[in-house]
Amino acid sequence: MYRLRAAVPAGAALLALATACSSPGGNSPSDSATATSTASAAASAGQGGADSSLPPRYTLTAPQAVGSAQQIKRNPGEGLADRMGVQLAALFPERTDSPVAAAFDINRVFYFAGISGSLPHPGNLGEQADLALRAVPAASSSSVAPTLSAAATYPSDDPRAVLRCAALTLHNTDRPLDVPVCAWADAWSVGVLLDYSSPPAEPGAAELTGAAQRTSLVREAARQPGL
């Protein structure tokens, strides 16, 4: 299991991210009501009360297996998952736990990173999932940064979680190729998956439905009961 330091990496990656992809900003008219509602939910959770709109409190770990895919040990590719986790920590400073990250191999590798928090998050979950997707291009070490397509919502096994997927276009080959990337967000955690389990596809042809299903499996395998 890999548990990373929640440190903000210095330099160009975050500056490029801030320039190319501005994070959701500004206060909506409902901010005060949302904050009050979140404070009540947090108080209820802290006192053992139940809030049916929230999934049970949990934390994340890097699972040893996801279905038949096993976590890769001491593989150089794990550095990408680690960098994705560091970027999540930078994008979600309010999610206070250290990020976790792992690479898995079934026939082709896929990469996971996630981060959780100790209080239910008040933000718009769709915006949270879209922000998590940005951790993947920001983590790239390619000389030509990959780009994300517009994200779409996919069915989630948990109605209290939002699952969003997009195509990550790689530009460091002789022609652009797309790879699926998916992210979930719920009250307690966000997670992101970069899925090379299918070969990179022509632009617009990435198989996102399978990646969405795999992301749900990763979320289920990564969740551990909270304290």
Short mmCIF file of C-alpha atoms in Angstrom, two decimals:
data_model
loop_
_atom_site.label_atom_id
_atom_site.label_comp_id
_atom_site.label_asym_id
_atom_site.label_seq_id
_atom_site.Cartn_x
_atom_site.Cartn_y
_atom_site.Cartn_z
CA MET A 1 0.00 0.00 0.00
CA TYR A 2 1.23 3.43 -0.83
CA ARG A 3 0.23 6.35 1.44
CA LEU A 4 1.70 9.61 0.24
CA ARG A 5 2.55 12.85 1.91
CA ALA A 6 -0.12 15.46 1.26
CA ALA A 7 2.46 18.02 0.18
CA VAL A 8 1.94 20.51 -2.61
CA PRO A 9 4.62 19.96 -5.27
CA ALA A 10 6.54 23.04 -6.16
CA GLY A 11 6.78 24.61 -9.53
CA ALA A 12 5.59 24.19 -13.02
CA ALA A 13 2.98 21.39 -12.77
CA LEU A 14 0.68 23.32 -10.47
CA LEU A 15 1.32 26.62 -12.26
CA ALA A 16 0.41 24.98 -15.56
CA LEU A 17 -2.67 23.45 -13.98
CA ALA A 18 -3.76 26.80 -12.57
CA THR A 19 -3.28 28.46 -15.95
CA ALA A 20 -4.86 25.81 -18.16
CA CYS A 21 -7.65 24.61 -15.87
CA SER A 22 -9.08 27.12 -13.43
CA SER A 23 -10.74 25.34 -10.51
CA PRO A 24 -14.40 26.01 -9.67
CA GLY A 25 -14.45 29.34 -7.85
CA GLY A 26 -16.70 32.00 -6.50
CA ASN A 27 -19.36 31.78 -3.86
CA SER A 28 -22.85 30.74 -4.87
CA PRO A 29 -25.94 32.31 -3.28
CA SER A 30 -26.51 29.07 -1.39
CA ASP A 31 -23.08 28.97 0.28
CA SER A 32 -24.39 30.00 3.69
CA ALA A 33 -27.15 27.41 3.61
CA THR A 34 -24.70 24.74 2.42
CA ALA A 35 -22.24 25.58 5.19
CA THR A 36 -25.01 25.41 7.79
CA SER A 37 -26.24 22.10 6.41
CA THR A 38 -22.70 20.68 6.34
CA ALA A 39 -22.00 21.83 9.89
CA SER A 40 -25.18 20.09 11.04
CA ALA A 41 -24.23 16.91 9.17
CA ALA A 42 -20.72 17.00 10.66
CA ALA A 43 -22.13 17.51 14.15
CA SER A 44 -24.54 14.63 13.61
CA ALA A 45 -21.75 12.38 12.39
CA GLY A 46 -19.53 13.37 15.29
CA GLN A 47 -22.30 12.59 17.79
CA GLY A 48 -23.12 9.26 16.23
CA GLY A 49 -26.28 10.56 14.54
CA ALA A 50 -27.44 9.31 11.16
CA ASP A 51 -27.78 11.37 7.99
CA SER A 52 -29.32 9.28 5.23
CA SER A 53 -27.97 11.65 2.56
CA LEU A 54 -24.37 10.72 3.44
CA PRO A 55 -22.59 7.41 2.90
CA PRO A 56 -21.23 5.93 6.14
CA ARG A 57 -17.95 7.53 7.25
CA TYR A 58 -14.96 5.80 5.70
CA THR A 59 -11.31 6.30 4.76
CA LEU A 60 -9.35 5.08 1.74
CA THR A 61 -6.56 2.58 1.40
CA ALA A 62 -4.67 1.22 -1.61
CA PRO A 63 -6.26 -2.23 -2.01
CA GLN A 64 -4.15 -5.28 -2.71
CA ALA A 65 -6.48 -6.35 -5.52
CA VAL A 66 -9.38 -5.01 -7.57
CA GLY A 67 -11.30 -8.00 -8.90
CA SER A 68 -8.71 -10.19 -10.59
CA ALA A 69 -6.23 -7.33 -10.98
CA GLN A 70 -3.39 -7.38 -8.45
CA GLN A 71 -1.51 -4.40 -7.09
CA ILE A 72 1.88 -4.08 -8.78
CA LYS A 73 4.88 -4.21 -6.47
CA ARG A 74 8.03 -2.15 -7.04
CA ASN A 75 7.07 -1.23 -10.58
CA PRO A 76 8.45 1.98 -12.07
CA GLY A 77 4.97 2.83 -13.34
CA GLU A 78 3.79 3.32 -9.77
CA GLY A 79 5.41 6.73 -9.86
CA LEU A 80 2.53 7.97 -12.02
CA ALA A 81 -0.04 6.87 -9.43
CA ASP A 82 2.03 8.57 -6.73
CA ARG A 83 2.11 11.82 -8.71
CA MET A 84 -1.66 11.62 -9.22
CA GLY A 85 -2.05 11.34 -5.44
CA VAL A 86 0.18 14.35 -4.81
CA GLN A 87 -1.85 16.38 -7.30
CA LEU A 88 -5.10 15.36 -5.57
CA ALA A 89 -3.68 16.58 -2.27
CA ALA A 90 -2.85 19.91 -3.90
CA LEU A 91 -6.28 20.24 -5.51
CA PHE A 92 -8.21 19.22 -2.37
CA PRO A 93 -6.47 20.76 0.67
CA GLU A 94 -9.74 20.43 2.61
CA ARG A 95 -9.58 16.63 2.26
CA THR A 96 -7.28 16.16 5.21
CA ASP A 97 -6.12 12.52 5.02
CA SER A 98 -2.92 11.59 3.21
CA PRO A 99 -3.59 10.44 -0.37
CA VAL A 100 -3.24 6.79 -1.31
CA ALA A 101 -2.08 5.49 -4.68
CA ALA A 102 -1.45 2.19 -6.44
CA ALA A 103 -0.98 0.63 -9.87
CA PHE A 104 -2.78 -2.59 -10.82
CA ASP A 105 -2.25 -5.10 -13.60
CA ILE A 106 -4.74 -7.51 -15.12
CA ASN A 107 -3.55 -7.61 -18.74
CA ARG A 108 -2.70 -3.93 -19.01
CA VAL A 109 -2.07 -1.56 -16.14
CA PHE A 110 -4.43 0.96 -14.55
CA TYR A 111 -3.54 3.60 -11.97
CA PHE A 112 -5.50 4.77 -8.93
CA ALA A 113 -5.16 7.66 -6.49
CA GLY A 114 -7.60 8.90 -3.86
CA ILE A 115 -7.93 11.15 -0.85
CA SER A 116 -10.49 11.36 1.96
CA GLY A 117 -11.39 13.76 4.76
CA SER A 118 -12.59 13.69 8.32
CA LEU A 119 -15.70 15.84 7.75
CA PRO A 120 -18.39 15.60 5.07
CA HIS A 121 -17.55 17.88 2.16
CA PRO A 122 -20.03 20.68 1.34
CA GLY A 123 -19.17 21.19 -2.32
CA ASN A 124 -20.97 20.26 -5.53
CA LEU A 125 -19.98 16.64 -6.13
CA GLY A 126 -20.00 16.92 -9.93
CA GLU A 127 -17.56 19.83 -9.73
CA GLN A 128 -15.46 17.85 -7.24
CA ALA A 129 -15.24 14.87 -9.63
CA ASP A 130 -14.32 17.14 -12.55
CA LEU A 131 -11.61 18.77 -10.45
CA ALA A 132 -10.23 15.34 -9.52
CA LEU A 133 -9.93 14.45 -13.21
CA ARG A 134 -7.42 17.29 -13.59
CA ALA A 135 -4.96 15.50 -11.31
CA VAL A 136 -4.11 13.14 -14.18
CA PRO A 137 -2.79 15.58 -16.81
CA ALA A 138 -1.12 17.56 -14.03
CA ALA A 139 0.74 14.39 -12.98
CA SER A 140 2.09 13.70 -16.46
CA SER A 141 5.83 13.82 -17.00
CA SER A 142 5.41 14.09 -20.78
CA SER A 143 7.05 17.01 -22.55
CA VAL A 144 3.69 17.64 -24.26
CA ALA A 145 0.95 17.75 -21.64
CA PRO A 146 -2.09 15.54 -22.27
CA THR A 147 -5.49 17.19 -22.51
CA LEU A 148 -8.93 16.21 -21.18
CA SER A 149 -12.14 16.05 -23.16
CA ALA A 150 -15.40 17.28 -21.65
CA ALA A 151 -16.48 14.92 -18.86
CA ALA A 152 -19.74 12.99 -18.80
CA THR A 153 -21.63 11.44 -15.90
CA TYR A 154 -21.81 7.63 -15.65
CA PRO A 155 -23.97 5.44 -13.42
CA SER A 156 -22.58 4.93 -9.92
CA ASP A 157 -23.21 1.93 -7.67
CA ASP A 158 -23.85 4.43 -4.86
CA PRO A 159 -26.53 7.09 -5.46
CA ARG A 160 -24.69 9.35 -2.98
CA ALA A 161 -21.55 9.41 -5.19
CA VAL A 162 -20.98 11.10 -8.55
CA LEU A 163 -18.93 9.30 -11.22
CA ARG A 164 -17.50 11.29 -14.14
CA CYS A 165 -15.33 10.12 -17.04
CA ALA A 166 -13.41 11.79 -19.86
CA ALA A 167 -10.87 10.95 -22.53
CA LEU A 168 -7.27 11.89 -21.84
CA THR A 169 -5.62 12.70 -25.18
CA LEU A 170 -1.92 11.86 -25.38
CA HIS A 171 0.09 14.08 -27.70
CA ASN A 172 3.58 12.61 -27.31
CA THR A 173 3.11 9.92 -30.00
CA ASP A 174 3.09 10.09 -33.79
CA ARG A 175 -0.66 10.72 -33.64
CA PRO A 176 -3.05 11.69 -30.79
CA LEU A 177 -4.42 8.76 -28.78
CA ASP A 178 -7.14 8.68 -26.13
CA VAL A 179 -7.05 6.87 -22.77
CA PRO A 180 -10.04 6.71 -20.37
CA VAL A 181 -9.85 8.59 -17.08
CA CYS A 182 -12.63 8.55 -14.46
CA ALA A 183 -13.17 10.14 -11.07
CA TRP A 184 -15.69 9.79 -8.27
CA ALA A 185 -16.67 12.23 -5.54
CA ASP A 186 -18.82 11.77 -2.47
CA ALA A 187 -19.09 13.38 0.96
CA TRP A 188 -16.01 11.58 2.31
CA SER A 189 -13.60 11.04 -0.59
CA VAL A 190 -12.53 11.67 -4.16
CA GLY A 191 -10.64 9.23 -6.33
CA VAL A 192 -9.31 9.09 -9.87
CA LEU A 193 -8.47 6.23 -12.24
CA LEU A 194 -6.26 6.30 -15.34
CA ASP A 195 -7.16 3.19 -17.32
CA TYR A 196 -4.72 1.56 -19.71
CA SER A 197 -6.47 -1.83 -19.40
CA SER A 198 -7.55 -1.37 -23.03
CA PRO A 199 -5.13 -0.14 -25.69
CA PRO A 200 -5.15 3.63 -26.34
CA ALA A 201 -7.78 4.48 -28.94
CA GLU A 202 -8.24 6.90 -31.78
CA PRO A 203 -9.58 10.29 -30.64
CA GLY A 204 -13.22 9.99 -29.63
CA ALA A 205 -13.11 6.18 -29.43
CA ALA A 206 -11.91 5.58 -25.85
CA GLU A 207 -14.02 2.98 -24.05
CA LEU A 208 -15.28 4.99 -21.08
CA THR A 209 -18.10 2.71 -19.90
CA GLY A 210 -15.71 -0.07 -18.89
CA ALA A 211 -13.45 2.45 -17.17
CA ALA A 212 -16.44 3.79 -15.22
CA GLN A 213 -17.32 0.30 -14.04
CA ARG A 214 -13.71 -0.36 -13.06
CA THR A 215 -13.65 2.92 -11.09
CA SER A 216 -16.68 1.79 -9.09
CA LEU A 217 -14.87 -1.47 -8.30
CA VAL A 218 -11.78 0.46 -7.18
CA ARG A 219 -13.88 2.71 -4.93
CA GLU A 220 -15.52 -0.29 -3.30
CA ALA A 221 -12.18 -2.07 -2.79
CA ALA A 222 -10.46 1.06 -1.42
CA ARG A 223 -13.05 2.03 1.21
CA GLN A 224 -12.36 1.15 4.83
CA PRO A 225 -14.70 1.88 7.75
CA GLY A 226 -13.93 5.23 9.33
CA LEU A 227 -13.16 5.79 13.01
#
